[in-house]
């Protein structure tokens, strides 16, 4: 019994450390691959780490119109994302230390809470530019948040549970479960949501003069350590959503259980992420940039696909 508890603690530590330490690396690899495809040399794959380190050393400037919410919200958001890494199958295919406390729906609500806090805190700056970005995000959020929750409701109906680890086991047990039309629809829906939430759609740009700037506009008034924490938190969010997409929806196989499984699974996840990054780079470079109002159409399709999955599951009588 004691050895099992020790294994669970080890698996939890490996999973959480991989989330914290490796999430900026995957963003760096994506940006490097995107630059190479576009014929540029591009930054180092370790550039996100350099940026975080540089920002941590810089002075923090706070707008005079802001309150404590503006200052402490980056720490709260980072803590929320860190909490999620304790409960969902990011690396290891079996429950870790605090898995019984949160299910799929709870994870979705935590993601939504972090997004709400981010918007609320950014508005404290009093910047018109930030307000413009916030209004853009809110015009898309009603579809993206609805899609996220509907996807997890669909998973619960398909598998009969809202536990991500049971879902993973259910899909790997029988190939027909994985190839069912309801699962295909819900997987495509979640992949489209991941593209939007992580800024992989061609419409989004980090340039200040770009009309397609969405999420980055919320960070306009942040600086120094607070900006570093926000950027690091966004990398963790990307890693969490991408790992759920890979392990529960697209490629639920190959993960290893056992005392050394968590360590080996870090390497397996690296291979899965390389494939996901390749797909994202191809989409970003082959599709023309979407106009801003077309983002709603994109998210509406993702939401409808998740609804179709629910309808199919109900008509088929569940599993």
CSV table of C-alpha atoms in Angstrom, one decimal:
chain,number,residue,atom,x,y,z
A,1,UNK,CA,0.0,0.0,0.0
A,2,UNK,CA,2.8,2.4,0.9
A,3,UNK,CA,4.6,1.6,-2.4
A,4,UNK,CA,1.4,2.4,-4.4
A,5,UNK,CA,1.1,5.7,-2.6
A,6,UNK,CA,4.8,6.4,-3.4
A,7,UNK,CA,4.2,5.6,-7.0
A,8,UNK,CA,1.2,8.0,-7.1
A,9,UNK,CA,3.3,10.8,-5.6
A,10,UNK,CA,6.1,10.1,-8.1
A,11,UNK,CA,3.6,10.1,-11.1
A,12,UNK,CA,2.1,13.4,-9.9
A,13,UNK,CA,5.5,15.1,-9.5
A,14,UNK,CA,6.6,14.0,-13.0
A,15,UNK,CA,3.3,15.2,-14.5
A,16,UNK,CA,3.2,18.6,-12.8
A,17,UNK,CA,6.9,19.2,-13.5
A,18,UNK,CA,6.5,18.3,-17.1
A,19,UNK,CA,3.6,20.8,-17.4
A,20,UNK,CA,5.6,23.6,-15.8
A,21,UNK,CA,9.0,23.0,-17.4
A,22,UNK,CA,8.1,21.7,-20.9
A,23,UNK,CA,5.1,23.9,-21.8
A,24,UNK,CA,7.3,26.8,-23.1
A,25,UNK,CA,9.4,24.4,-25.1
A,26,UNK,CA,6.5,23.3,-27.3
A,27,UNK,CA,5.6,26.9,-28.0
A,28,UNK,CA,9.2,27.5,-29.0
A,29,UNK,CA,9.2,24.4,-31.3
A,30,UNK,CA,6.0,25.6,-32.9
A,31,UNK,CA,7.4,29.1,-33.6
A,32,UNK,CA,10.6,27.6,-35.0
A,33,UNK,CA,8.8,25.2,-37.3
A,34,UNK,CA,6.5,27.9,-38.5
A,35,UNK,CA,9.4,30.2,-39.3
A,36,UNK,CA,11.2,27.4,-41.2
A,37,UNK,CA,8.1,26.6,-43.3
A,38,UNK,CA,7.9,30.3,-44.1
A,39,UNK,CA,11.5,30.4,-45.2
A,40,UNK,CA,12.8,32.3,-42.2
A,41,UNK,CA,15.5,31.2,-39.7
A,42,UNK,CA,13.2,31.9,-36.8
A,43,UNK,CA,14.0,32.1,-33.0
A,44,UNK,CA,15.6,29.4,-30.9
A,45,UNK,CA,13.2,26.8,-29.6
A,46,UNK,CA,14.3,28.0,-26.2
A,47,UNK,CA,13.2,31.6,-26.9
A,48,UNK,CA,10.1,31.4,-24.6
A,49,UNK,CA,12.4,30.5,-21.7
A,50,UNK,CA,14.6,33.5,-22.5
A,51,UNK,CA,11.6,35.8,-22.7
A,52,UNK,CA,10.3,34.6,-19.3
A,53,UNK,CA,13.7,35.0,-17.7
A,54,UNK,CA,14.2,38.5,-19.2
A,55,UNK,CA,10.7,39.7,-18.1
A,56,UNK,CA,11.2,38.4,-14.5
A,57,UNK,CA,14.2,40.6,-14.1
A,58,UNK,CA,12.4,43.7,-15.4
A,59,UNK,CA,10.6,46.3,-13.3
A,60,UNK,CA,6.8,45.9,-12.9
A,61,UNK,CA,4.8,49.0,-13.9
A,62,UNK,CA,1.2,49.2,-12.8
A,63,UNK,CA,-1.4,51.6,-14.2
A,64,UNK,CA,-2.6,54.2,-11.7
A,65,UNK,CA,-6.2,53.3,-12.5
A,66,UNK,CA,-5.7,49.6,-11.6
A,67,UNK,CA,-6.5,47.8,-8.3
A,68,UNK,CA,-5.1,44.7,-6.5
A,69,UNK,CA,-7.1,42.5,-8.9
A,70,UNK,CA,-4.7,43.7,-11.7
A,71,UNK,CA,-1.6,42.7,-9.6
A,72,UNK,CA,-2.7,39.4,-8.1
A,73,UNK,CA,-4.7,37.9,-11.0
A,74,UNK,CA,-1.6,36.5,-12.9
A,75,UNK,CA,-0.7,34.5,-9.8
A,76,UNK,CA,-4.3,33.3,-9.5
A,77,UNK,CA,-4.5,32.2,-13.1
A,78,UNK,CA,-1.2,30.5,-13.0
A,79,UNK,CA,-2.4,28.6,-9.8
A,80,UNK,CA,-5.6,27.5,-11.6
A,81,UNK,CA,-3.7,26.1,-14.5
A,82,UNK,CA,-1.3,24.4,-12.1
A,83,UNK,CA,-4.3,22.9,-10.2
A,84,UNK,CA,-5.7,21.4,-13.4
A,85,UNK,CA,-2.4,19.6,-14.1
A,86,UNK,CA,-2.9,17.7,-10.8
A,87,UNK,CA,-6.2,16.1,-12.0
A,88,UNK,CA,-6.3,15.4,-15.8
A,89,UNK,CA,-4.4,12.9,-18.0
A,90,UNK,CA,-1.6,15.3,-19.2
A,91,UNK,CA,1.1,12.7,-19.1
A,92,UNK,CA,0.2,9.6,-17.1
A,93,UNK,CA,-2.8,7.4,-18.1
A,94,UNK,CA,-3.9,6.6,-14.5
A,95,UNK,CA,-5.3,8.8,-11.8
A,96,UNK,CA,-2.7,11.0,-10.0
A,97,UNK,CA,-2.8,12.5,-6.5
A,98,UNK,CA,-5.8,14.8,-6.7
A,99,UNK,CA,-7.7,13.3,-9.6
A,100,UNK,CA,-10.9,12.4,-7.5
A,101,UNK,CA,-11.5,16.0,-6.7
A,102,UNK,CA,-12.3,17.2,-10.3
A,103,UNK,CA,-13.8,15.6,-13.4
A,104,UNK,CA,-14.0,16.8,-17.0
A,105,UNK,CA,-16.7,19.4,-16.3
A,106,UNK,CA,-14.8,20.7,-13.3
A,107,UNK,CA,-11.7,21.2,-15.5
A,108,UNK,CA,-13.8,23.0,-18.1
A,109,UNK,CA,-15.1,25.4,-15.4
A,110,UNK,CA,-11.6,26.0,-14.1
A,111,UNK,CA,-10.4,27.0,-17.6
A,112,UNK,CA,-13.5,29.3,-17.9
A,113,UNK,CA,-12.7,30.8,-14.5
A,114,UNK,CA,-9.1,31.6,-15.5
A,115,UNK,CA,-10.3,33.3,-18.7
A,116,UNK,CA,-12.9,35.4,-16.8
A,117,UNK,CA,-10.2,36.5,-14.3
A,118,UNK,CA,-7.9,37.4,-17.1
A,119,UNK,CA,-10.5,39.7,-18.8
A,120,UNK,CA,-11.6,41.2,-15.5
A,121,UNK,CA,-8.0,42.0,-14.5
A,122,UNK,CA,-7.0,43.5,-17.8
A,123,UNK,CA,-10.0,45.9,-17.8
A,124,UNK,CA,-8.6,47.3,-14.5
A,125,UNK,CA,-5.9,49.0,-16.6
A,126,UNK,CA,-8.3,51.5,-18.1
A,127,UNK,CA,-6.7,51.2,-21.5
A,128,UNK,CA,-9.0,51.7,-24.5
A,129,UNK,CA,-6.8,49.2,-26.5
A,130,UNK,CA,-7.3,46.6,-23.8
A,131,UNK,CA,-11.0,47.3,-23.8
A,132,UNK,CA,-11.1,46.7,-27.5
A,133,UNK,CA,-9.4,43.3,-27.1
A,134,UNK,CA,-11.7,42.4,-24.3
A,135,UNK,CA,-14.8,43.1,-26.3
A,136,UNK,CA,-13.4,41.0,-29.1
A,137,UNK,CA,-12.8,38.1,-26.8
A,138,UNK,CA,-16.2,38.3,-25.2
A,139,UNK,CA,-17.8,38.3,-28.6
A,140,UNK,CA,-16.2,34.9,-29.2
A,141,UNK,CA,-16.3,33.5,-25.7
A,142,UNK,CA,-19.9,32.6,-25.7
A,143,UNK,CA,-19.2,30.1,-28.4
A,144,UNK,CA,-15.8,28.9,-27.2
A,145,UNK,CA,-16.9,28.3,-23.6
A,146,UNK,CA,-20.2,26.6,-24.8
A,147,UNK,CA,-18.2,24.4,-27.1
A,148,UNK,CA,-15.7,23.4,-24.3
A,149,UNK,CA,-18.6,22.4,-21.9
A,150,UNK,CA,-20.6,20.7,-24.6
A,151,UNK,CA,-17.6,18.6,-25.6
A,152,UNK,CA,-17.2,17.3,-22.1
A,153,UNK,CA,-20.9,16.7,-21.8
A,154,UNK,CA,-20.6,14.7,-25.0
A,155,UNK,CA,-17.7,12.7,-23.6
A,156,UNK,CA,-19.8,11.9,-20.5
A,157,UNK,CA,-22.7,10.6,-22.7
A,158,UNK,CA,-20.5,8.5,-25.0
A,159,UNK,CA,-18.6,6.8,-22.2
A,160,UNK,CA,-21.1,6.9,-19.4
A,161,UNK,CA,-18.6,8.9,-17.1
A,162,UNK,CA,-17.1,12.3,-16.8
A,163,UNK,CA,-13.8,10.9,-15.5
A,164,UNK,CA,-11.0,11.5,-18.1
A,165,UNK,CA,-9.1,8.4,-17.1
A,166,UNK,CA,-12.1,6.2,-17.6
A,167,UNK,CA,-12.7,7.9,-20.9
A,168,UNK,CA,-9.1,7.1,-22.0
A,169,UNK,CA,-9.5,3.5,-21.0
A,170,UNK,CA,-12.9,3.2,-22.8
A,171,UNK,CA,-11.5,4.5,-26.1
A,172,UNK,CA,-8.4,2.3,-26.1
A,173,UNK,CA,-10.3,-0.9,-25.1
A,174,UNK,CA,-12.2,-1.1,-28.5
A,175,UNK,CA,-11.3,0.5,-31.8
A,176,UNK,CA,-15.0,0.8,-32.7
A,177,UNK,CA,-15.4,3.2,-29.7
A,178,UNK,CA,-12.7,5.4,-31.2
A,179,UNK,CA,-14.0,5.3,-34.7
A,180,UNK,CA,-17.7,6.0,-33.8
A,181,UNK,CA,-19.1,9.0,-35.6
A,182,UNK,CA,-20.0,10.7,-32.2
A,183,UNK,CA,-16.4,10.5,-31.1
A,184,UNK,CA,-15.1,11.7,-34.5
A,185,UNK,CA,-17.4,14.8,-34.3
A,186,UNK,CA,-16.4,15.6,-30.8
A,187,UNK,CA,-12.7,15.2,-31.5
A,188,UNK,CA,-12.8,17.6,-34.5
A,189,UNK,CA,-14.8,20.1,-32.4
A,190,UNK,CA,-12.2,20.0,-29.6
A,191,UNK,CA,-9.4,20.3,-32.1
A,192,UNK,CA,-11.0,23.4,-33.6
A,193,UNK,CA,-11.4,24.8,-30.1
A,194,UNK,CA,-7.8,24.2,-29.3
A,195,UNK,CA,-6.7,26.1,-32.4
A,196,UNK,CA,-8.7,29.1,-31.3
A,197,UNK,CA,-7.8,29.0,-27.6
A,198,UNK,CA,-4.1,28.7,-28.3
A,199,UNK,CA,-3.9,31.4,-31.0
A,200,UNK,CA,-3.1,28.9,-33.8
A,201,UNK,CA,-5.8,30.3,-36.1
A,202,UNK,CA,-4.3,32.3,-39.0
A,203,UNK,CA,-6.4,35.3,-38.0
A,204,UNK,CA,-4.5,35.9,-34.7
A,205,UNK,CA,-1.3,37.9,-34.6
A,206,UNK,CA,0.8,39.3,-31.8
A,207,UNK,CA,1.7,42.5,-33.7
A,208,UNK,CA,0.3,45.6,-32.0
A,209,UNK,CA,-0.8,47.1,-35.4
A,210,UNK,CA,-2.6,43.9,-36.5
A,211,UNK,CA,-6.4,44.1,-36.5
A,212,UNK,CA,-6.4,40.3,-35.8
A,213,UNK,CA,-4.8,40.8,-32.4
A,214,UNK,CA,-7.1,39.2,-29.8
A,215,UNK,CA,-5.8,37.6,-26.7
A,216,UNK,CA,-2.4,39.4,-26.6
A,217,UNK,CA,-4.3,42.7,-26.4
A,218,UNK,CA,-5.2,41.8,-22.8
A,219,UNK,CA,-1.6,41.8,-21.8
A,220,UNK,CA,-0.8,45.2,-23.3
A,221,UNK,CA,-0.6,47.0,-19.9
A,222,UNK,CA,1.3,44.2,-18.1
A,223,UNK,CA,5.1,44.3,-17.7
A,224,UNK,CA,7.9,42.6,-15.8
A,225,UNK,CA,7.2,39.6,-13.6
A,226,UNK,CA,3.5,39.9,-14.0
A,227,UNK,CA,3.8,39.6,-17.8
A,228,UNK,CA,6.2,36.7,-17.5
A,229,UNK,CA,3.7,34.8,-15.3
A,230,UNK,CA,0.9,35.5,-17.7
A,231,UNK,CA,2.9,34.3,-20.7
A,232,UNK,CA,4.0,31.2,-18.8
A,233,UNK,CA,0.4,30.5,-17.8
A,234,UNK,CA,-0.7,30.7,-21.4
A,235,UNK,CA,2.0,28.2,-22.4
A,236,UNK,CA,0.7,25.9,-19.6
A,237,UNK,CA,-2.9,26.3,-20.8
A,238,UNK,CA,-1.9,25.4,-24.3
A,239,UNK,CA,0.0,22.3,-23.0
A,240,UNK,CA,-3.0,21.2,-20.9
A,241,UNK,CA,-5.6,21.6,-23.6
A,242,UNK,CA,-3.3,20.0,-26.2
A,243,UNK,CA,-2.4,17.0,-24.0
A,244,UNK,CA,-6.1,16.3,-23.3
A,245,UNK,CA,-6.7,16.6,-27.1
A,246,UNK,CA,-3.9,14.1,-27.7
A,247,UNK,CA,-4.5,11.6,-24.9
A,248,UNK,CA,-8.3,11.6,-24.7
A,249,UNK,CA,-9.5,12.4,-28.2
A,250,UNK,CA,-6.9,12.0,-31.0
A,251,UNK,CA,-4.2,9.5,-29.9
A,252,UNK,CA,-5.3,7.7,-26.6
A,253,UNK,CA,-2.8,4.9,-27.1
A,254,UNK,CA,0.9,4.2,-26.3
A,255,UNK,CA,1.0,5.7,-22.8
A,256,UNK,CA,2.8,3.4,-20.3
A,257,UNK,CA,1.7,2.5,-16.8
A,258,UNK,CA,3.9,1.4,-13.9
A,259,UNK,CA,6.6,2.8,-11.6
A,260,UNK,CA,8.7,4.2,-14.5
A,261,UNK,CA,5.8,4.8,-16.8
A,262,UNK,CA,5.4,8.4,-16.0
A,263,UNK,CA,9.0,9.2,-16.9
A,264,UNK,CA,8.7,7.2,-20.2
A,265,UNK,CA,5.4,8.8,-21.0
A,266,UNK,CA,7.1,12.2,-21.0
A,267,UNK,CA,9.1,11.0,-24.1
A,268,UNK,CA,6.0,9.5,-25.7
A,269,UNK,CA,4.1,12.8,-25.2
A,270,UNK,CA,7.0,14.6,-26.9
A,271,UNK,CA,6.4,12.5,-30.0
A,272,UNK,CA,2.6,13.1,-29.9
A,273,UNK,CA,3.2,16.8,-29.5
A,274,UNK,CA,5.5,16.9,-32.5
A,275,UNK,CA,2.7,15.5,-34.6
A,276,UNK,CA,0.2,18.0,-33.2
A,277,UNK,CA,2.6,20.9,-33.9
A,278,UNK,CA,3.2,19.7,-37.4
A,279,UNK,CA,-0.6,19.7,-38.0
A,280,UNK,CA,-1.0,23.2,-36.5
A,281,UNK,CA,1.9,24.5,-38.6
A,282,UNK,CA,0.4,23.1,-41.8
A,283,UNK,CA,-3.0,24.6,-41.0
A,284,UNK,CA,-1.4,28.0,-40.2
A,285,UNK,CA,0.6,28.2,-43.4
A,286,UNK,CA,-1.9,26.7,-45.9
A,287,UNK,CA,-5.0,28.6,-44.9
A,288,UNK,CA,-5.5,32.3,-45.8
A,289,UNK,CA,-5.9,34.6,-42.8
A,290,UNK,CA,-9.4,34.7,-41.6
A,291,UNK,CA,-11.2,38.0,-41.2
A,292,UNK,CA,-12.0,38.8,-37.6
A,293,UNK,CA,-15.8,38.2,-37.9
A,294,UNK,CA,-15.1,34.8,-39.5
A,295,UNK,CA,-13.8,33.6,-36.1
A,296,UNK,CA,-17.4,33.4,-34.9
A,297,UNK,CA,-18.3,31.2,-37.9
A,298,UNK,CA,-15.3,28.9,-37.1
A,299,UNK,CA,-16.4,28.6,-33.5
A,300,UNK,CA,-20.0,28.1,-34.5
A,301,UNK,CA,-19.0,25.1,-36.6
A,302,UNK,CA,-17.1,23.7,-33.7
A,303,UNK,CA,-20.1,24.1,-31.4
A,304,UNK,CA,-22.5,22.5,-33.9
A,305,UNK,CA,-20.2,19.5,-34.3
A,306,UNK,CA,-20.2,19.0,-30.5
A,307,UNK,CA,-24.0,19.2,-30.6
A,308,UNK,CA,-24.2,16.7,-33.4
A,309,UNK,CA,-22.1,14.4,-31.2
A,310,UNK,CA,-24.6,14.8,-28.4
A,311,UNK,CA,-27.6,14.1,-30.7
A,312,UNK,CA,-26.0,11.0,-32.2
A,313,UNK,CA,-25.2,9.6,-28.8
A,314,UNK,CA,-28.8,10.2,-27.6
A,315,UNK,CA,-30.3,8.7,-30.8
A,316,UNK,CA,-28.0,5.6,-30.5
A,317,UNK,CA,-29.1,5.2,-26.8
A,318,UNK,CA,-25.5,5.9,-25.4
A,319,UNK,CA,-23.0,3.1,-25.0
